[in-house]
mmCIF file of C-alpha atoms in Angstrom:
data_model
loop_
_atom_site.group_PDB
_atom_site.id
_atom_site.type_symbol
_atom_site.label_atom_id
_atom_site.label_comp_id
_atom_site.label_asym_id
_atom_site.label_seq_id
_atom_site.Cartn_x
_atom_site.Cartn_y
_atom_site.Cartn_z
ATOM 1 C CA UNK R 7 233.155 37.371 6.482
ATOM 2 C CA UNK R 8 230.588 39.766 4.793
ATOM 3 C CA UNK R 9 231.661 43.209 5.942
ATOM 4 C CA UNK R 10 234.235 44.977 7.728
ATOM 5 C CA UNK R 11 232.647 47.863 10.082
ATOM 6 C CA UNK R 12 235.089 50.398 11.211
ATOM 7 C CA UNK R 13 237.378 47.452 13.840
ATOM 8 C CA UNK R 14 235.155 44.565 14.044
ATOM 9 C CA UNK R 15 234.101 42.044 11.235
ATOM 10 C CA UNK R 16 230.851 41.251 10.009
ATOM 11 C CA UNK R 17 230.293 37.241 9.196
ATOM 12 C CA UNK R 18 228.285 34.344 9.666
ATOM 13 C CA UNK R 19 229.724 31.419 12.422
ATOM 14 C CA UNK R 20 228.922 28.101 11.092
ATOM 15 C CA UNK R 21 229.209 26.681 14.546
ATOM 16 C CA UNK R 22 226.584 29.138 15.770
ATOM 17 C CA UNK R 23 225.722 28.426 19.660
ATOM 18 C CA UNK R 24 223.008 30.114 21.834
ATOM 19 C CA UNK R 25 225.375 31.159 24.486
ATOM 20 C CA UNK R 26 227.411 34.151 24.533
ATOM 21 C CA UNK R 27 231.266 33.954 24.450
ATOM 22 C CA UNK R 28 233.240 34.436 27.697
ATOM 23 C CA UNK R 29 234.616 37.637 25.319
ATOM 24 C CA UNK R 30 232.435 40.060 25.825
ATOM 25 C CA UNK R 31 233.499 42.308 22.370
ATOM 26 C CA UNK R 32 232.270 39.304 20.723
ATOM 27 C CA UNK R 33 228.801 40.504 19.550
ATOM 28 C CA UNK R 34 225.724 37.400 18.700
ATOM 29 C CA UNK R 35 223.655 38.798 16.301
ATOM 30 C CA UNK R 36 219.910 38.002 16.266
ATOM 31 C CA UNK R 37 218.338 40.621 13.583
ATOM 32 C CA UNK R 38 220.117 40.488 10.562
ATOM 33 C CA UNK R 39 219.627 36.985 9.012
ATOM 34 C CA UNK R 40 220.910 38.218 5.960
ATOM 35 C CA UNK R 41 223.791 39.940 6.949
ATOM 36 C CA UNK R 42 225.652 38.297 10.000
ATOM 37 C CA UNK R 43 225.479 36.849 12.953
ATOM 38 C CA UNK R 44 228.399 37.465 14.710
ATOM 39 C CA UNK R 45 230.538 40.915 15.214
ATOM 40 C CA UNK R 46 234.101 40.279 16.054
ATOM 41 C CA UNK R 47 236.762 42.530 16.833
ATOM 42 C CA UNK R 48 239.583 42.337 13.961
ATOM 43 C CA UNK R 49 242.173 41.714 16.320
ATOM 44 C CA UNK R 50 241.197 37.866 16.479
ATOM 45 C CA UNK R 51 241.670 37.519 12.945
ATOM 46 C CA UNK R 52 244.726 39.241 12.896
ATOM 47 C CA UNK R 53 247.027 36.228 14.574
ATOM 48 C CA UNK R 54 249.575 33.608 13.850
ATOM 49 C CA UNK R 55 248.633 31.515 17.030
ATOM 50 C CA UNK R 56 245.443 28.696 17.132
ATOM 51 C CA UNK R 57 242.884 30.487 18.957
ATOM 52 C CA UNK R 58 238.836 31.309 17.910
ATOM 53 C CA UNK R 59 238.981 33.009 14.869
ATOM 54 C CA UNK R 60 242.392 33.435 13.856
ATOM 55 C CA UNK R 61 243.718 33.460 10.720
ATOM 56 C CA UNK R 62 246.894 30.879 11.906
ATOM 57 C CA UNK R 63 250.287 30.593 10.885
ATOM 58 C CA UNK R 64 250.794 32.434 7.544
ATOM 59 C CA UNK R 65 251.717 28.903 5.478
ATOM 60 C CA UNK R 66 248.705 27.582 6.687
ATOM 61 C CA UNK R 67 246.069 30.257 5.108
ATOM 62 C CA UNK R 68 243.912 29.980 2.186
ATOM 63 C CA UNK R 69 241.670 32.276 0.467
ATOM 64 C CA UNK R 70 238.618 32.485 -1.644
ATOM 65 C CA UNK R 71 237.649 35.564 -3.322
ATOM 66 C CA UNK R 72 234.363 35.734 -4.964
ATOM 67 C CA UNK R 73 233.023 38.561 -7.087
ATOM 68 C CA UNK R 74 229.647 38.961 -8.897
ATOM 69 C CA UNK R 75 229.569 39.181 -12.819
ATOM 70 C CA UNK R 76 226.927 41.375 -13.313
ATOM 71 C CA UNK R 77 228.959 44.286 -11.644
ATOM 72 C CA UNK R 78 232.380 43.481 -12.705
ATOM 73 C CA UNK R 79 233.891 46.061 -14.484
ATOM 74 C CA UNK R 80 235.629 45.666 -18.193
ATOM 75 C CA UNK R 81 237.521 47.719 -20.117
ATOM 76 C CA UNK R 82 234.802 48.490 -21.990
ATOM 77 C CA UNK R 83 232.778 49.460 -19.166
ATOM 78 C CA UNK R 84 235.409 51.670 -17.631
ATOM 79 C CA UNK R 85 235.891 55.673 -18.107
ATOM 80 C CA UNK R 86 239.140 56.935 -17.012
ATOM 81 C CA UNK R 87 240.090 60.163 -16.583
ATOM 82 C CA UNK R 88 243.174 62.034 -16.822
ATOM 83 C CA UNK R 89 243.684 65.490 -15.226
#
């Protein structure tokens, strides 16, 4: 996943095929090498069943979460305000 656009996800398929899906909200991507190349709705994420691109059964998930160094932000580098 590399974005979330309003419903639909942003990511890159590592099984990438040259044929569109039978779903037609499913979106192939050509232009944006960098960026994606698929657009799927959220709602395929968003189940407990076995099906293309769901998450699965709850027990079953995993996640990574990456975040980049340069911009993280310390206490240091943080101004709060209080109003």
């Amino acid at each position: 996943m590399t974005g979330i656009d309003g419903k639909n996800v942003r990511m890159f398929d590592p099984y990438y095929c040259d044929q569109e899906y039978e779903q037609k909200d499913i979106i192939r991507v050509l232009d944006q090498p960098t960026c994606c190349n698929r657009i799927v709705p959220w709602k395929y994420f968003n189940k407990t069943a076995l099906n293309m691109y769901s998450l699965g059964p709850y027990d079953g998930r995993e996640a990574v979460i990456l975040f980049n160094e340069k911009t993280r932000l310390t206490e240091e580098e943080t101004i709060e305000y209080f109003i």
